[in-house]
Amino acid sequence: MKQISTFEEYKAEYKRSVEQPEQFWSEVAEDFEWKKKWNTVLDGNFEQVNIKWFDGAELNITENCLDRNLKEKGNQTAIIWEPNDPNEKFRTLTYKELHAEVCRFANALKNLGVNKGDRICIYMPMIPEGAIAMLACARIGAIHSVVFAGFSAASLIDRINDSQCSFVITADAVYRGEKKIELKKIVDEALLQTPSIKNCIVFNHRDSAIEMKPERDLWWKDLVKDASAEHAAGSMNAEDPLFILYTSGSTGKPKGVLHTTAGYMVYVGYTFKNVFNYKEGEVFCCTADIGWVTGHSYLVYGPLLNGATTIMFEGTPAYPDHGRFWDMIDKHRVNIFYTAPTAIRSLQAHGNEIFKNKNLSSLRVLGTVGEPINEEAWHWYNENVGKSNCPIVDTWWQTETGGVLISPIANVTPLKPSFATLPMPGVQPVLMNGDGEEISGNGVEGNLCIKFPWPGMARTVFGDHERFRQTYFSTYKGYYFTGDGCKRDEDGYYRITGRVDDVINVSGHRIGTGEVEDAIDEHNVVVESAVVGFPHDIKGQGIYAFVICDKKVDDDEVLRKEIREHVSKVIGAFARPDKIQIVKGLPKTRSGKIMRRILRKIAEGDTSNLGDTTTLLDPAVVDEIKAGAV
Ligand code: 7RM
């Protein structure tokens, strides 16, 4: 695949990609394997929200990830699995082995009656079988819906029911650090309320004592025992769905963002190779979980499409100590390391001791994703991990974008700390003002939109195309609205400033304030709540909840604890509020709208200037909340 190698070349490629997008993307697409080539490159537009890429083409993405690599890289490692416990032996799968496992599991799914278009929920720890399950689905055209294994049973229920999954694939249990997570028990609880599920497939990972419900529950190993290691990859149409991934927005329940086959493949394969400047034979390590889009695109699909060696890390950066990432880099001679700012900040506090006796000389490129990276963290990463010798690619993108949209190209784009820098070829970012117009020139700030389709973009929200249109294409007619605020500096470089909607980003996890409010409101003494983000040294943003109770609560501390536990149960532990303030009232306008702007200021601890409060129904509540801020 073509790789951009100089800044001049980037500028030329970028120009060409904007002037002749179809020509540009068809050339990129030529580097993949197709069962049948496309009739048209791009159809549709953002007015009608009916985008299609490579229509008429037929392909199988796993043929591009696996079969294609067998001849020259059959014995090369495809996946290195690094276990939670560093004393346990790591596992490797060569391309040949991974291909065989995927074929076996694809055959097993077929034998169970899984068909093209069926939705399969994957609720797995970070083990190769998670990736094998995804690829096996793709092999037969089933749509995978991976649910992050940190989500609660209630969240799992919502996700399974929304897309009517017929199978769920899980494991008995997993350890993360010293904590044991009983996945099968969580699934058992969920399956009481998911009538569409026919079978639950269980991979025995930890020999944990679990209950297997006869007829319903099946062991992974029994299914693959006699399954053939050959499977002729099914032929998918370019726009056949590949996967659904649920993501939070400012309103309502999480949306099932749907990605399709050909465009996603081309975009993710191309951006992996270019953003990271990936070279043949390199070891790539992305620390994201397969339950998030980063795990999909740059742990599984992107690296495999390029025949790379990809690391799957089961553990956490702090176990058994804060040197774990560096141990892993040393042990597997990692060349490219991709992690989140929150992980960097959490390690930063532990001094230089954590690098003692760790050889990081294999590193060539570093990356970050998930949230804005502050300058301090950027420099720490650069100096301590990259030894001032590795470019840092600050990659801005979203679940909906499929792959990286704005980012430096390693060794090509001149860097600027905390800037995602410039758009990838084919990506046309614009900043919009309050009147819904494009802001021209440099040294400006506005809401970030994309004005032309790119192959990796989501096509719809599963089962609700109107919601897709409404969420992303109605704020600015004819534009894709990202929900992010952004600056463009004098050099035309982009710096993402964070969400401008009611989404908060906690340790790179996207959480809708409405979701947390709904969870809190379920508590029996809670009348109403309002949730906002506040700046948090390590997590980026923390969750601050203002809560009104219906009767005098004896012990606020007990109530806070109950609320936290309840949110954990309803959404997952990562969504637990950091701060809870019990209040008598919320600042509402006469029309009943909560003025979040005021709450955000108070949560930030900046109450000097709360702006105009004259439209409030009862301005006195503001003083009360200010006085009781936690
Ligand atoms: C890949 C991913 C998307 C939101 C997005 C931003 C924020 C992601 C960066 C970033 C600043 C970055 N998908 N975000 N990357 N902000 N710089 N490099 O994270 O759907 O889970 O989240 O994350 O706000 O809209 S996501």
mmCIF file of C-alpha atoms in Angstrom, residues 161-344:
data_model
loop_
_atom_site.group_PDB
_atom_site.id
_atom_site.type_symbol
_atom_site.label_atom_id
_atom_site.label_comp_id
_atom_site.label_asym_id
_atom_site.label_seq_id
_atom_site.Cartn_x
_atom_site.Cartn_y
_atom_site.Cartn_z
ATOM 1 C CA ASN A 161 -32.243 -5.994 22.727
ATOM 2 C CA ASP A 162 -31.730 -2.897 20.611
ATOM 3 C CA SER A 163 -30.090 -4.874 17.824
ATOM 4 C CA GLN A 164 -31.893 -8.160 18.542
ATOM 5 C CA CYS A 165 -28.761 -10.288 18.824
ATOM 6 C CA SER A 166 -29.295 -14.019 18.422
ATOM 7 C CA PHE A 167 -26.053 -15.152 20.073
ATOM 8 C CA VAL A 168 -23.786 -13.853 22.765
ATOM 9 C CA ILE A 169 -20.147 -14.878 23.030
ATOM 10 C CA THR A 170 -18.403 -14.533 26.373
ATOM 11 C CA ALA A 171 -15.845 -16.074 28.737
ATOM 12 C CA ASP A 172 -16.175 -17.486 32.230
ATOM 13 C CA ALA A 173 -14.204 -14.745 33.969
ATOM 14 C CA VAL A 174 -11.182 -12.490 33.729
ATOM 15 C CA TYR A 175 -8.755 -10.801 36.075
ATOM 16 C CA ARG A 176 -7.909 -7.137 35.572
ATOM 17 C CA GLY A 177 -5.155 -6.323 37.989
ATOM 18 C CA GLU A 178 -6.182 -8.152 41.133
ATOM 19 C CA LYS A 179 -9.865 -7.776 40.462
ATOM 20 C CA LYS A 180 -11.861 -10.722 39.176
ATOM 21 C CA ILE A 181 -14.708 -9.954 36.793
ATOM 22 C CA GLU A 182 -17.268 -12.712 36.521
ATOM 23 C CA LEU A 183 -18.355 -12.190 32.946
ATOM 24 C CA LYS A 184 -20.539 -15.265 32.623
ATOM 25 C CA LYS A 185 -22.487 -14.302 35.755
ATOM 26 C CA ILE A 186 -23.128 -10.849 34.320
ATOM 27 C CA VAL A 187 -24.282 -12.441 31.061
ATOM 28 C CA ASP A 188 -26.539 -14.866 32.981
ATOM 29 C CA GLU A 189 -28.202 -11.914 34.652
ATOM 30 C CA ALA A 190 -28.634 -10.131 31.339
ATOM 31 C CA LEU A 191 -30.025 -13.164 29.533
ATOM 32 C CA LEU A 192 -33.063 -13.187 31.814
ATOM 33 C CA GLN A 193 -34.262 -10.196 29.808
ATOM 34 C CA THR A 194 -33.041 -10.809 26.262
ATOM 35 C CA PRO A 195 -35.572 -12.991 24.435
ATOM 36 C CA SER A 196 -33.756 -12.771 21.090
ATOM 37 C CA ILE A 197 -30.735 -14.753 22.341
ATOM 38 C CA LYS A 198 -30.731 -18.388 21.265
ATOM 39 C CA ASN A 199 -27.368 -19.480 22.590
ATOM 40 C CA CYS A 200 -24.568 -18.267 24.774
ATOM 41 C CA ILE A 201 -21.099 -19.410 23.729
ATOM 42 C CA VAL A 202 -18.583 -19.540 26.569
ATOM 43 C CA PHE A 203 -14.832 -19.596 26.231
ATOM 44 C CA ASN A 204 -13.195 -21.160 29.269
ATOM 45 C CA HIS A 205 -10.491 -18.681 30.124
ATOM 46 C CA ARG A 206 -9.951 -19.010 33.878
ATOM 47 C CA ASP A 207 -11.575 -22.324 34.888
ATOM 48 C CA SER A 208 -13.922 -20.302 37.014
ATOM 49 C CA ALA A 209 -16.917 -22.023 38.605
ATOM 50 C CA ILE A 210 -19.872 -21.043 36.430
ATOM 51 C CA GLU A 211 -23.276 -22.439 35.709
ATOM 52 C CA MET A 212 -23.932 -23.708 32.204
ATOM 53 C CA LYS A 213 -27.614 -23.651 31.388
ATOM 54 C CA PRO A 214 -28.456 -26.791 29.393
ATOM 55 C CA GLU A 215 -29.532 -26.166 25.784
ATOM 56 C CA ARG A 216 -28.758 -22.476 26.007
ATOM 57 C CA ASP A 217 -25.080 -22.412 26.982
ATOM 58 C CA LEU A 218 -22.375 -23.952 24.813
ATOM 59 C CA TRP A 219 -18.645 -24.303 25.363
ATOM 60 C CA TRP A 220 -16.483 -22.690 22.705
ATOM 61 C CA LYS A 221 -14.098 -25.637 22.716
ATOM 62 C CA ASP A 222 -16.864 -28.161 22.028
ATOM 63 C CA LEU A 223 -18.016 -26.143 19.046
ATOM 64 C CA VAL A 224 -14.603 -25.920 17.409
ATOM 65 C CA LYS A 225 -13.394 -29.424 18.276
ATOM 66 C CA ASP A 226 -14.521 -31.027 15.052
ATOM 67 C CA ALA A 227 -14.896 -27.877 12.999
ATOM 68 C CA SER A 228 -12.831 -27.620 9.839
ATOM 69 C CA ALA A 229 -9.901 -25.209 9.749
ATOM 70 C CA GLU A 230 -10.889 -24.314 6.206
ATOM 71 C CA HIS A 231 -13.685 -21.931 5.424
ATOM 72 C CA ALA A 232 -14.360 -20.273 2.107
ATOM 73 C CA ALA A 233 -14.944 -16.646 3.035
ATOM 74 C CA GLY A 234 -18.429 -15.459 2.192
ATOM 75 C CA SER A 235 -18.880 -12.834 -0.475
ATOM 76 C CA MET A 236 -20.094 -9.538 0.999
ATOM 77 C CA ASN A 237 -21.392 -6.535 -0.823
ATOM 78 C CA ALA A 238 -19.450 -3.338 -0.249
ATOM 79 C CA GLU A 239 -22.262 -1.846 1.807
ATOM 80 C CA ASP A 240 -23.146 -4.970 3.796
ATOM 81 C CA PRO A 241 -22.919 -4.160 7.514
ATOM 82 C CA LEU A 242 -19.699 -5.210 9.223
ATOM 83 C CA PHE A 243 -20.364 -4.213 12.805
ATOM 84 C CA ILE A 244 -22.437 -2.221 15.256
ATOM 85 C CA LEU A 245 -20.804 -0.394 18.116
ATOM 86 C CA TYR A 246 -22.846 1.419 20.744
ATOM 87 C CA THR A 247 -21.782 4.905 21.650
ATOM 88 C CA SER A 248 -23.104 7.659 23.878
ATOM 89 C CA GLY A 249 -24.494 10.965 22.739
ATOM 90 C CA SER A 250 -26.094 13.959 24.392
ATOM 91 C CA THR A 251 -29.594 12.555 24.367
ATOM 92 C CA GLY A 252 -31.320 9.226 24.754
ATOM 93 C CA LYS A 253 -29.904 5.747 24.989
ATOM 94 C CA PRO A 254 -26.592 4.851 23.359
ATOM 95 C CA LYS A 255 -26.789 4.554 19.599
ATOM 96 C CA GLY A 256 -25.821 1.467 17.624
ATOM 97 C CA VAL A 257 -23.390 3.074 15.183
ATOM 98 C CA LEU A 258 -23.241 0.930 12.065
ATOM 99 C CA HIS A 259 -20.200 0.472 9.851
ATOM 100 C CA THR A 260 -20.185 -1.297 6.523
ATOM 101 C CA THR A 261 -17.595 -3.471 4.849
ATOM 102 C CA ALA A 262 -15.636 -1.977 1.962
ATOM 103 C CA GLY A 263 -15.309 1.668 2.966
ATOM 104 C CA TYR A 264 -14.343 0.788 6.522
ATOM 105 C CA MET A 265 -11.721 -1.672 5.311
ATOM 106 C CA VAL A 266 -10.145 0.737 2.851
ATOM 107 C CA TYR A 267 -10.125 3.623 5.299
ATOM 108 C CA VAL A 268 -8.788 1.730 8.288
ATOM 109 C CA GLY A 269 -6.153 -0.127 6.259
ATOM 110 C CA TYR A 270 -4.953 3.105 4.674
ATOM 111 C CA THR A 271 -4.889 5.192 7.858
ATOM 112 C CA PHE A 272 -3.130 2.487 9.891
ATOM 113 C CA LYS A 273 -0.327 2.339 7.398
ATOM 114 C CA ASN A 274 0.016 6.098 7.018
ATOM 115 C CA VAL A 275 -0.710 7.597 10.432
ATOM 116 C CA PHE A 276 1.742 5.261 12.157
ATOM 117 C CA ASN A 277 4.139 5.071 9.222
ATOM 118 C CA TYR A 278 3.982 1.301 9.723
ATOM 119 C CA LYS A 279 6.881 -0.670 8.241
ATOM 120 C CA GLU A 280 6.831 -4.354 7.326
ATOM 121 C CA GLY A 281 7.632 -6.662 10.212
ATOM 122 C CA GLU A 282 6.959 -4.174 12.978
ATOM 123 C CA VAL A 283 5.252 -4.901 16.284
ATOM 124 C CA PHE A 284 2.310 -2.625 16.997
ATOM 125 C CA CYS A 285 0.770 -2.212 20.434
ATOM 126 C CA CYS A 286 -2.567 -0.519 20.964
ATOM 127 C CA THR A 287 -3.694 -0.536 24.580
ATOM 128 C CA ALA A 288 -7.375 0.085 23.833
ATOM 129 C CA ASP A 289 -9.968 -2.549 24.607
ATOM 130 C CA ILE A 290 -11.711 -4.310 21.721
ATOM 131 C CA GLY A 291 -14.946 -3.006 23.240
ATOM 132 C CA TRP A 292 -14.168 0.477 21.900
ATOM 133 C CA VAL A 293 -13.716 1.617 18.324
ATOM 134 C CA THR A 294 -9.964 2.055 18.749
ATOM 135 C CA GLY A 295 -9.709 -1.659 19.522
ATOM 136 C CA HIS A 296 -11.758 -2.494 16.434
ATOM 137 C CA SER A 297 -9.873 -0.295 13.996
ATOM 138 C CA TYR A 298 -6.306 -0.209 15.295
ATOM 139 C CA LEU A 299 -5.900 -3.351 17.343
ATOM 140 C CA VAL A 300 -7.729 -5.813 15.113
ATOM 141 C CA TYR A 301 -8.614 -4.682 11.592
ATOM 142 C CA GLY A 302 -5.984 -2.049 10.749
ATOM 143 C CA PRO A 303 -2.903 -4.052 11.784
ATOM 144 C CA LEU A 304 -4.146 -7.324 10.272
ATOM 145 C CA LEU A 305 -5.045 -5.626 6.982
ATOM 146 C CA ASN A 306 -1.403 -4.578 6.831
ATOM 147 C CA GLY A 307 0.031 -7.945 7.884
ATOM 148 C CA ALA A 308 1.406 -6.438 11.095
ATOM 149 C CA THR A 309 1.997 -8.073 14.469
ATOM 150 C CA THR A 310 -0.538 -6.700 16.917
ATOM 151 C CA ILE A 311 -0.429 -6.956 20.699
ATOM 152 C CA MET A 312 -3.462 -7.640 22.800
ATOM 153 C CA PHE A 313 -2.875 -6.663 26.422
ATOM 154 C CA GLU A 314 -5.259 -8.099 28.965
ATOM 155 C CA GLY A 315 -4.122 -6.105 31.985
ATOM 156 C CA THR A 316 -3.887 -2.569 33.253
ATOM 157 C CA PRO A 317 -1.028 -0.048 33.203
ATOM 158 C CA ALA A 318 -0.693 -0.188 36.998
ATOM 159 C CA TYR A 319 -0.467 -3.942 37.591
ATOM 160 C CA PRO A 320 1.669 -5.351 39.094
ATOM 161 C CA ASP A 321 3.292 -1.915 39.121
ATOM 162 C CA HIS A 322 3.445 1.275 37.088
ATOM 163 C CA GLY A 323 6.191 -0.103 34.871
ATOM 164 C CA ARG A 324 3.923 -2.623 33.175
ATOM 165 C CA PHE A 325 3.623 -0.854 29.804
ATOM 166 C CA TRP A 326 7.376 -0.408 29.612
ATOM 167 C CA ASP A 327 7.942 -4.053 30.537
ATOM 168 C CA MET A 328 5.646 -5.082 27.751
ATOM 169 C CA ILE A 329 7.369 -2.817 25.238
ATOM 170 C CA ASP A 330 10.739 -4.219 26.303
ATOM 171 C CA LYS A 331 9.620 -7.855 26.294
ATOM 172 C CA HIS A 332 7.974 -7.803 22.862
ATOM 173 C CA ARG A 333 10.261 -5.206 21.262
ATOM 174 C CA VAL A 334 7.307 -2.953 20.432
ATOM 175 C CA ASN A 335 7.933 -0.498 17.583
ATOM 176 C CA ILE A 336 4.718 1.500 17.642
ATOM 177 C CA PHE A 337 2.846 2.230 20.863
ATOM 178 C CA TYR A 338 -0.663 3.714 20.894
ATOM 179 C CA THR A 339 -2.378 4.670 24.137
ATOM 180 C CA ALA A 340 -4.651 7.248 25.790
ATOM 181 C CA PRO A 341 -3.701 10.515 27.509
ATOM 182 C CA THR A 342 -5.406 9.336 30.700
ATOM 183 C CA ALA A 343 -3.017 6.355 30.913
ATOM 184 C CA ILE A 344 -0.067 8.682 30.354
#
